[in-house]
Coordinates of C-alpha atoms and ligand atoms in Angstrom, one line a residue:
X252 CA 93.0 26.4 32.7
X253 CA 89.6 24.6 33.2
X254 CA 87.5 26.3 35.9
X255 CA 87.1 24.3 39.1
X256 CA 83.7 24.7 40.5
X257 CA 83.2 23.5 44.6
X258 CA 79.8 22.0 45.0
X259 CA 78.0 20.9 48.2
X260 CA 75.9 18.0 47.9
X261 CA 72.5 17.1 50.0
X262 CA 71.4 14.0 49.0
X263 CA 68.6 14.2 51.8
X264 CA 65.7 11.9 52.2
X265 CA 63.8 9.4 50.2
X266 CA 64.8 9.7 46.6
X267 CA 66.7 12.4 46.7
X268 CA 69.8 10.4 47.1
X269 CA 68.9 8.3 44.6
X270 CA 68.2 11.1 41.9
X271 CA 71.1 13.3 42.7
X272 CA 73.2 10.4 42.1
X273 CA 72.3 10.4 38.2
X274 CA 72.7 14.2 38.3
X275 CA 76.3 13.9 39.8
X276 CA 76.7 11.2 37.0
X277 CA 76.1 13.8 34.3
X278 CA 78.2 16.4 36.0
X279 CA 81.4 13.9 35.8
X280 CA 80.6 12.7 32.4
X281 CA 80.6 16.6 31.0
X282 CA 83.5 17.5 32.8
X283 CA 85.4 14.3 31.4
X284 CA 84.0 15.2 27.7
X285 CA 84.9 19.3 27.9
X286 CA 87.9 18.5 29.7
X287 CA 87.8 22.3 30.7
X288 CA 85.4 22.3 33.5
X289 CA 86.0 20.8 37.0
X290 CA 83.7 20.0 39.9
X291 CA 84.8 19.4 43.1
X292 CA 82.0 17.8 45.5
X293 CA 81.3 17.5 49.1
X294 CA 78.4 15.7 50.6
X295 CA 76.9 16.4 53.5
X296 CA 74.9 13.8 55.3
X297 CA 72.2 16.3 56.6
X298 CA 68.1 15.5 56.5
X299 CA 65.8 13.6 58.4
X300 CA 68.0 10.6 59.6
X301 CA 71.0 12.9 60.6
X302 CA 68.2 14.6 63.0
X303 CA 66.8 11.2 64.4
X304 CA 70.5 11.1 65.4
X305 CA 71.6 14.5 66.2
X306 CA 68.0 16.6 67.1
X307 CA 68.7 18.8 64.3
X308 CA 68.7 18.7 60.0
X309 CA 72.1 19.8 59.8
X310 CA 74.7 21.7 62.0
X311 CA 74.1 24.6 64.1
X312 CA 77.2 26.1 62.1
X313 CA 75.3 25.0 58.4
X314 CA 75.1 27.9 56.7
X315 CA 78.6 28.5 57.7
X316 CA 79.6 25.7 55.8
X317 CA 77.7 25.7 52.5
X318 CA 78.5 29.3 52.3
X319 CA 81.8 28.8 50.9
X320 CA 80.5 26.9 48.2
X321 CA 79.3 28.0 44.6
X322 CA 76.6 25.6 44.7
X323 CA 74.1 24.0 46.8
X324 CA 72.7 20.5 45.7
X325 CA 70.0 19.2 47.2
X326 CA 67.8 15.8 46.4
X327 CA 64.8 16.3 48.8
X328 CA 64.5 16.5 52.1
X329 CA 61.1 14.8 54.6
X330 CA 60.4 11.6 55.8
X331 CA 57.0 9.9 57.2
X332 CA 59.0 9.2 60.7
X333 CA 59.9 13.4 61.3
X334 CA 56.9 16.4 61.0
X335 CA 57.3 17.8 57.8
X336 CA 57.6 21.3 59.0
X337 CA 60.5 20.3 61.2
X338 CA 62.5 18.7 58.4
X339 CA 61.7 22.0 56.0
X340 CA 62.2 24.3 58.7
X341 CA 65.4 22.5 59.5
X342 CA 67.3 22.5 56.1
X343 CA 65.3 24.2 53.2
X344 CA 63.8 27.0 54.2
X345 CA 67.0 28.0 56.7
X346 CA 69.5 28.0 53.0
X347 CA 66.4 30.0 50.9
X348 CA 66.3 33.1 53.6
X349 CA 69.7 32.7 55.4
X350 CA 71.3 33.0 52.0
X351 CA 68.1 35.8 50.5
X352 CA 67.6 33.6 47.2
X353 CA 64.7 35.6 46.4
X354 CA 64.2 33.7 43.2
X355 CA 63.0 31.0 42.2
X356 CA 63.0 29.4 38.9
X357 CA 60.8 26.6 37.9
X358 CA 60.7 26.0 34.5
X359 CA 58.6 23.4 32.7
X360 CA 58.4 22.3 28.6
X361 CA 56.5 19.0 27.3
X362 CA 58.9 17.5 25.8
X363 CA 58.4 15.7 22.6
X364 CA 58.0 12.5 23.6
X365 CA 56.1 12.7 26.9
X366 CA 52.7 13.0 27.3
X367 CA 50.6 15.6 28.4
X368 CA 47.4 14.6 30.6
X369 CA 45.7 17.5 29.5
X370 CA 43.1 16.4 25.9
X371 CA 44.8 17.9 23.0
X372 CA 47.8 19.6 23.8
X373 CA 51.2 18.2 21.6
X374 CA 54.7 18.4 22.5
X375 CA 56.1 22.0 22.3
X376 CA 52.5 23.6 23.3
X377 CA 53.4 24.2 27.3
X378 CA 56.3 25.7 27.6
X379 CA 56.2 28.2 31.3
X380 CA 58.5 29.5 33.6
X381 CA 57.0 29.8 37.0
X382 CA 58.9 32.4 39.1
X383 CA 58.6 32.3 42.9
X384 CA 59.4 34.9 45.4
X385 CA 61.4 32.8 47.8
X386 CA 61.8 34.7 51.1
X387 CA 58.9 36.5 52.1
X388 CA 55.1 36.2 51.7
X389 CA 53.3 33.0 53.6
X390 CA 56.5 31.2 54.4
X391 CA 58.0 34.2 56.7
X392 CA 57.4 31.8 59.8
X393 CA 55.9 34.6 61.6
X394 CA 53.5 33.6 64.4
X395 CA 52.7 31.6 67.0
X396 CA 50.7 28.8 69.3
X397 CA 49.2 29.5 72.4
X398 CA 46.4 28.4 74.8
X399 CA 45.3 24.6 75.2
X400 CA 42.2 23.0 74.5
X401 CA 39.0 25.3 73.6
X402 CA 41.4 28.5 73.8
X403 CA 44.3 26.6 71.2
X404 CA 45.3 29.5 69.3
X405 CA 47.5 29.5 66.4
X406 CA 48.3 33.0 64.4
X407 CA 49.6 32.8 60.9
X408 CA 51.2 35.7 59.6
X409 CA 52.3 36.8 55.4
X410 CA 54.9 39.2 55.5
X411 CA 54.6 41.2 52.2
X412 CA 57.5 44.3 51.7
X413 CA 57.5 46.4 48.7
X414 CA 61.0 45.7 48.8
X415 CA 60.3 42.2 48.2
X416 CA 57.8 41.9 46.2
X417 CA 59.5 44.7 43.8
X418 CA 62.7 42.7 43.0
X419 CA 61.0 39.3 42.5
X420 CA 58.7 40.9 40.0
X421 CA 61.5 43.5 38.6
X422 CA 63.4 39.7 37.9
X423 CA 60.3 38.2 36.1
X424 CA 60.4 41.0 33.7
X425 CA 64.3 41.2 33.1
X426 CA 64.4 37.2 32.7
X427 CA 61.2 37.6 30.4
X428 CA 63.1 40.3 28.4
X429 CA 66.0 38.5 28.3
X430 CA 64.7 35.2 27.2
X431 CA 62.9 36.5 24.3
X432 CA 59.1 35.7 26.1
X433 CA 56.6 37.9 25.4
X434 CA 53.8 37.9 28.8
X435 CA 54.3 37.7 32.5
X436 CA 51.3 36.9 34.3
X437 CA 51.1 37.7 37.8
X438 CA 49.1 36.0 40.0
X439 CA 47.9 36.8 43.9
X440 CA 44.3 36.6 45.9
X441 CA 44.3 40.8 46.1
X442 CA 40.3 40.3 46.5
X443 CA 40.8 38.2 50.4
X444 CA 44.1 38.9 51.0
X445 CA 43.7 42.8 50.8
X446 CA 47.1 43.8 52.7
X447 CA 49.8 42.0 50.8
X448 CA 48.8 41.2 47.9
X449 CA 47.2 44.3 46.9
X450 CA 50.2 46.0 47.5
X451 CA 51.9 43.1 45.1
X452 CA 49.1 44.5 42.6
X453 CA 50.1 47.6 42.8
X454 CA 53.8 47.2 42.7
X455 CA 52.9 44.8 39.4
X456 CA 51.7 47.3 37.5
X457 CA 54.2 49.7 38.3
X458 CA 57.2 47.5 37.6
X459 CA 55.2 46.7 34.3
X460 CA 54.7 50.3 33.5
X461 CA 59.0 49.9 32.7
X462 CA 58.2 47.2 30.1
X463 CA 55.8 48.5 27.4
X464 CA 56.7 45.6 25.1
X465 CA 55.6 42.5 27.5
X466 CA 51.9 41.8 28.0
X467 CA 51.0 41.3 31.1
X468 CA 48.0 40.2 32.9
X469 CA 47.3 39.6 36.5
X470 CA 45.4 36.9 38.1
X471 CA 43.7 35.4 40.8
X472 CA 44.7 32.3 42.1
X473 CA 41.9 30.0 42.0
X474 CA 41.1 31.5 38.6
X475 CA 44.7 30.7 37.6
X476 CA 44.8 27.4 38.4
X477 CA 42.0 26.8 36.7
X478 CA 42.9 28.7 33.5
X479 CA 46.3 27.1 33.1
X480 CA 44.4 24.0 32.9
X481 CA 41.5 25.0 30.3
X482 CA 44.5 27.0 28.5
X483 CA 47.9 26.2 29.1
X484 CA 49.0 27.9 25.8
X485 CA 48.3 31.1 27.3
X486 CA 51.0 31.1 29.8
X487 CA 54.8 31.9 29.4
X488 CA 56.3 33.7 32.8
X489 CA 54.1 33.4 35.6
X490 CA 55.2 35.5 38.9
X491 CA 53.8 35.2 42.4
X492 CA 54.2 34.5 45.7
X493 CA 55.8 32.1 48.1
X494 CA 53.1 29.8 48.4
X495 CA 51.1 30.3 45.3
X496 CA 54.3 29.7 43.1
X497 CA 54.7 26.4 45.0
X498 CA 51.4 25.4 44.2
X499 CA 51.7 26.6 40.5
X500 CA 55.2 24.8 39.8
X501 CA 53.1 21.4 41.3
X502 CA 50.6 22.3 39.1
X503 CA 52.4 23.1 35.6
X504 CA 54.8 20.1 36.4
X505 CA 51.6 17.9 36.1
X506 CA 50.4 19.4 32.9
X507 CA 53.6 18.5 31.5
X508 CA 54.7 14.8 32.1
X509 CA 54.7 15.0 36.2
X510 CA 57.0 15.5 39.2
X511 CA 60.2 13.3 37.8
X512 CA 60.5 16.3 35.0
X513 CA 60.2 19.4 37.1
X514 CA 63.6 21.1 37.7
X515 CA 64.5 24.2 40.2
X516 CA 66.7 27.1 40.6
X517 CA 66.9 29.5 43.6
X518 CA 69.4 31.9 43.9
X519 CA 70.1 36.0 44.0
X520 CA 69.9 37.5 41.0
X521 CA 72.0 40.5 42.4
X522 CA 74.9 39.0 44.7
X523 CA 76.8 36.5 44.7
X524 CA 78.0 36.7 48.0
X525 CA 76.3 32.9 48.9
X526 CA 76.0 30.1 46.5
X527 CA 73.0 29.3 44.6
X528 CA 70.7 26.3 45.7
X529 CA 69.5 23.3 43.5
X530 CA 66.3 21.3 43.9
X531 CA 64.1 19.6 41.8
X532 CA 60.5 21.0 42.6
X533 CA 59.5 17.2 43.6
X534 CA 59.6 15.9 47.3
X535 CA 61.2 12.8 48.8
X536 CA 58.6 10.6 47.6
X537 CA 58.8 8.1 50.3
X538 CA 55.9 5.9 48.4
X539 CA 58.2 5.0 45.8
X540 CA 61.7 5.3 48.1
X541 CA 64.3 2.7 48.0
X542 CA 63.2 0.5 44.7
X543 CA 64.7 2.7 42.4
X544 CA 61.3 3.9 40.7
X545 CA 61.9 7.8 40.3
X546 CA 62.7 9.3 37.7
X547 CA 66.0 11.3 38.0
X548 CA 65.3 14.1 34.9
X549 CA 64.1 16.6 37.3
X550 CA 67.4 16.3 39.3
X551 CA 69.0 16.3 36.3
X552 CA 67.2 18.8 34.5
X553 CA 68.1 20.8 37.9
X554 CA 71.8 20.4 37.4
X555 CA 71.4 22.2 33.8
X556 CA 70.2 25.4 35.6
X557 CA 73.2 24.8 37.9
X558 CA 75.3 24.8 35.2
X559 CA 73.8 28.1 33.6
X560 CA 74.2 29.8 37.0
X561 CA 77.7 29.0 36.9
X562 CA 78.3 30.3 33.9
X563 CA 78.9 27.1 31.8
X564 CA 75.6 27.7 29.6
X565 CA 77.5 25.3 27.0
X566 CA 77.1 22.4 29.1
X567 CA 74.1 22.9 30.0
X568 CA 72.6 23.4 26.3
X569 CA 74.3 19.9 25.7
X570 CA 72.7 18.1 28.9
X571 CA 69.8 19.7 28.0
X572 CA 70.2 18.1 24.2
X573 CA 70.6 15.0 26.0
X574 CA 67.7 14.4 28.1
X575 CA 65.6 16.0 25.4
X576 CA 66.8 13.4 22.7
X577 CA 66.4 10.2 26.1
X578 CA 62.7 11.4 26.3
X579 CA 62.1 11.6 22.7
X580 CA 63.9 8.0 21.8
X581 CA 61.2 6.7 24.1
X582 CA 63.3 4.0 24.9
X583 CA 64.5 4.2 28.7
X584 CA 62.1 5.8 30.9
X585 CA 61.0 5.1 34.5
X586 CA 57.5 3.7 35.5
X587 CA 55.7 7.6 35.7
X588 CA 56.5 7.8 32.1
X589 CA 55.2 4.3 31.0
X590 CA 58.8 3.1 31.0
X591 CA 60.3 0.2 33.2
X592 CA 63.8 1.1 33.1
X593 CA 65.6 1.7 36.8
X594 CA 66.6 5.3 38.3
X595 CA 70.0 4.8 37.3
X596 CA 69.0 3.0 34.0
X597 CA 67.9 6.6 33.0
X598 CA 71.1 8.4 34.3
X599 CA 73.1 5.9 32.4
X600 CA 71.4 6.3 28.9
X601 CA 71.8 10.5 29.3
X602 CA 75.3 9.9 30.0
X603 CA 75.8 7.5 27.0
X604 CA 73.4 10.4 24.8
X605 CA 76.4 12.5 26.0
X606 CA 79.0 10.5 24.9
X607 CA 77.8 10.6 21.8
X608 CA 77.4 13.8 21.1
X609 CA 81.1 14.3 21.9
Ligands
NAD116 P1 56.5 14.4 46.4 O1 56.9 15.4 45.3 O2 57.5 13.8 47.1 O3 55.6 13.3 45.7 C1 54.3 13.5 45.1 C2 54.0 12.4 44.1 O4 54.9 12.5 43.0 C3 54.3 11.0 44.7 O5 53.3 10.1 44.2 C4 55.6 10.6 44.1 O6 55.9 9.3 44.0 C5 55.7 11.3 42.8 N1 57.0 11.7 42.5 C6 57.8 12.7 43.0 N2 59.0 12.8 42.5 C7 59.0 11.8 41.6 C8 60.1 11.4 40.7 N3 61.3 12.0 40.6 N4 59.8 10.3 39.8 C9 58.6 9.8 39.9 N5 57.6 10.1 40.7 C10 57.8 11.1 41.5 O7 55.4 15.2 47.3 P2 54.8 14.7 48.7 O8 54.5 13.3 48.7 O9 53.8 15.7 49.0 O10 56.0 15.0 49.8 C11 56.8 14.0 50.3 C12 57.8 14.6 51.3 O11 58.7 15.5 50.6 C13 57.1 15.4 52.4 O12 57.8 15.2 53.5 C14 57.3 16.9 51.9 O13 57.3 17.8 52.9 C15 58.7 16.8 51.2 N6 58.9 17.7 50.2 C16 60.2 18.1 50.1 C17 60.6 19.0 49.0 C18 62.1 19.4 48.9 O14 62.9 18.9 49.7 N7 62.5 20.2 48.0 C19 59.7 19.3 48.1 C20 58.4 18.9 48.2 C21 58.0 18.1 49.2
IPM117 C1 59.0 22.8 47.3 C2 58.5 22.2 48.6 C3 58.8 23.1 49.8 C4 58.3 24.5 49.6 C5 58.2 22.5 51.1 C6 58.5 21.1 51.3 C7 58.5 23.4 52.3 O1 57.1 22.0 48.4 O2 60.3 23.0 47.3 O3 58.3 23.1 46.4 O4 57.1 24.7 49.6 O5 59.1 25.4 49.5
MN118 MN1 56.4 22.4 46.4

């Protein structure tokens, strides 16, 4: 009996409908080649032009809806004509806390094949898995605005719970353990931000204490971001917070090829009660929207963890195979990798690598 999994689908804004089309693509194809797994998919029109229309991102009853679902989709969400903290605050951020996906996954490899910009680093050499705590920290949306004029006042709050902080860094090490890596590096700003993220120091090395045979180092952010630069090498599962982990998984996606290879997971390691959600780490890109410039591997990349989350590893090992043999071939490639082939020009060679292989 092949297993039917239901899928909810955002294309969203920009190129995020053009990018989860060639993920979608790929879906069909390895369903049509296993011939024992099924996807059912639903799209839902929600993002910036369903809120020019309706005042809101998506229903009031959202959440509702994709919660029957095993798994979200989403291409990106924003667009230059909506405040960006309306759109995110609208679609992304409501799925990520209504649904407590504490974790999130951004892997990123250099491929053979692609380039890195860093001087002297070959295929193979970066190879990191930035994990992001995905409901707390900086992105708690707690504060305010008040006063006008010379007494403006806005107040910014990081919410910062042992609770939370324990479980995203308990995951780092399980995934790390799991995966065969050997270090997990955490990284925070304990030496300004002396509430939260010395409390995430301290909860580090206890949750390390459990895992004698990982190293482990912890750094500061700025320092970070500067090391994985000078020494990318040195780096294999990085942990930390909301926003620093977004910043990271910007950062290691450049070191290896860009944003148009980035892929992202979030989801609860612990209950499956809501569906996991699906985004490459990229945004809506509205400077190369509509002409059918991105590159879809992120997305597609993206549906390969989906896959692994829903338990058909198999096919995701084989999608994997496939973009890894597109990129090395050299052949079709969009614009940010030197190529000139189309969006869908890329889909349609993975899908072909597929065939093959079957
Ligand atoms: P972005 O990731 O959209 O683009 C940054 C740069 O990378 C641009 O030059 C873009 O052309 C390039 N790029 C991104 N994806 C690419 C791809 N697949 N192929 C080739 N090049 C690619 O970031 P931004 O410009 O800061 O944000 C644009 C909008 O997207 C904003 O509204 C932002 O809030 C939103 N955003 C949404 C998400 C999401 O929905 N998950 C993520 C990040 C940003
Ligand atoms: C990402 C994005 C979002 C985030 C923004 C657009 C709110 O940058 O998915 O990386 O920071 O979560
Ligand atoms: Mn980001």
């Amino acid at each position: 009996m092949a297993t039917l999994h239901h899928i909810a689908i955002i294309p969203g804004d920009g190129i995020g409908a053009e990018v989860v089309s060639e993920g979608v693509k790929c879906l069909k194809t390895l369903s049509e080649i296993s011939g024992d797994i099924r996807f059912e998919f639903k799209y839902f029109p929600w993002g910036s032009e369903y809120c020019l229309q309706n005042g809101k991102m998506m229903p009031e009853d959202g959440l509702e809806v994709l919660k029957n679902f095993d798994a979200i989709y989403l291409g990106a969400v924003g667009d230059p004509r909506l405040p960006d903290d309306v759109t995110l605050h609208g679609l992304l951020l409501p799925i990520k806390f209504g649904f407590d996906l504490y974790a999130g996954l951004r892997p990123v490899f250099l491929f053979p094949g692609v380039e890195s910009p860093l001087a002297r680093i070959s295929e193979g050499e970066i190879d990191i898995v930035v994990i992001r705590e995905n409901t707390e920290g900086e992105y708690s949306n707690i504060g305010g605005v008040v006063g006008v004029e010379e007494r403006e006042l806005a107040l910014q709050s990081g919410l910062f719970t042992r609770k939370g902080i324990e479980r995203i860094i308990a995951f780092a090490f399980e995934y790390a353990v799991a995966r065969g890596r050997k270090k997990v590096t955490s990284v925070t700003k304990s030496n300004a931000q002396r509430y939260g993220m010395v409390l995430w120091d301290k909860i580090f090395k206890e949750v390390a204490a459990g895992y004698p045979e990982i190293r482990t180092e912890s750094k500061l952010i700025d320092a970070a971001c500067m090391d994985v630069i000078r020494s990318p090498k040195g780096y294999d599962v990085i942990v930390a917070s909301n926003l620093f982990a977004d910043i990271l998984s910007d950062l290691t996606a450049a070191a290896t090829g860009g944003m148009g290879l980035a892929p992202g997971a979030s989801f609860n390691p612990k209950d499956r009660t809501y569906p996991g959600f699906f985004d490459p780490v990229h945004g809506s890109a509205p400077d190369i929207a509509g002409k059918g410039l991105a590159n879809p591997i992120a997305a597609i990349l993206t549906v390969r963890m989906m896959l692994d989350y829903l338990g058909e590893g198999e096919a995701g090992e084989l999608l994997y195979q496939a973009v890894g043999k597109n990129l090395a071939e050299k052949k079709v490639r969009t614009i940010d990798l030197g190529g000139r082939s189309q969006t869908h020009e890329v889909g349609d060679d993975i899908v072909r690598i597929l065939r093959s292989f079957s």
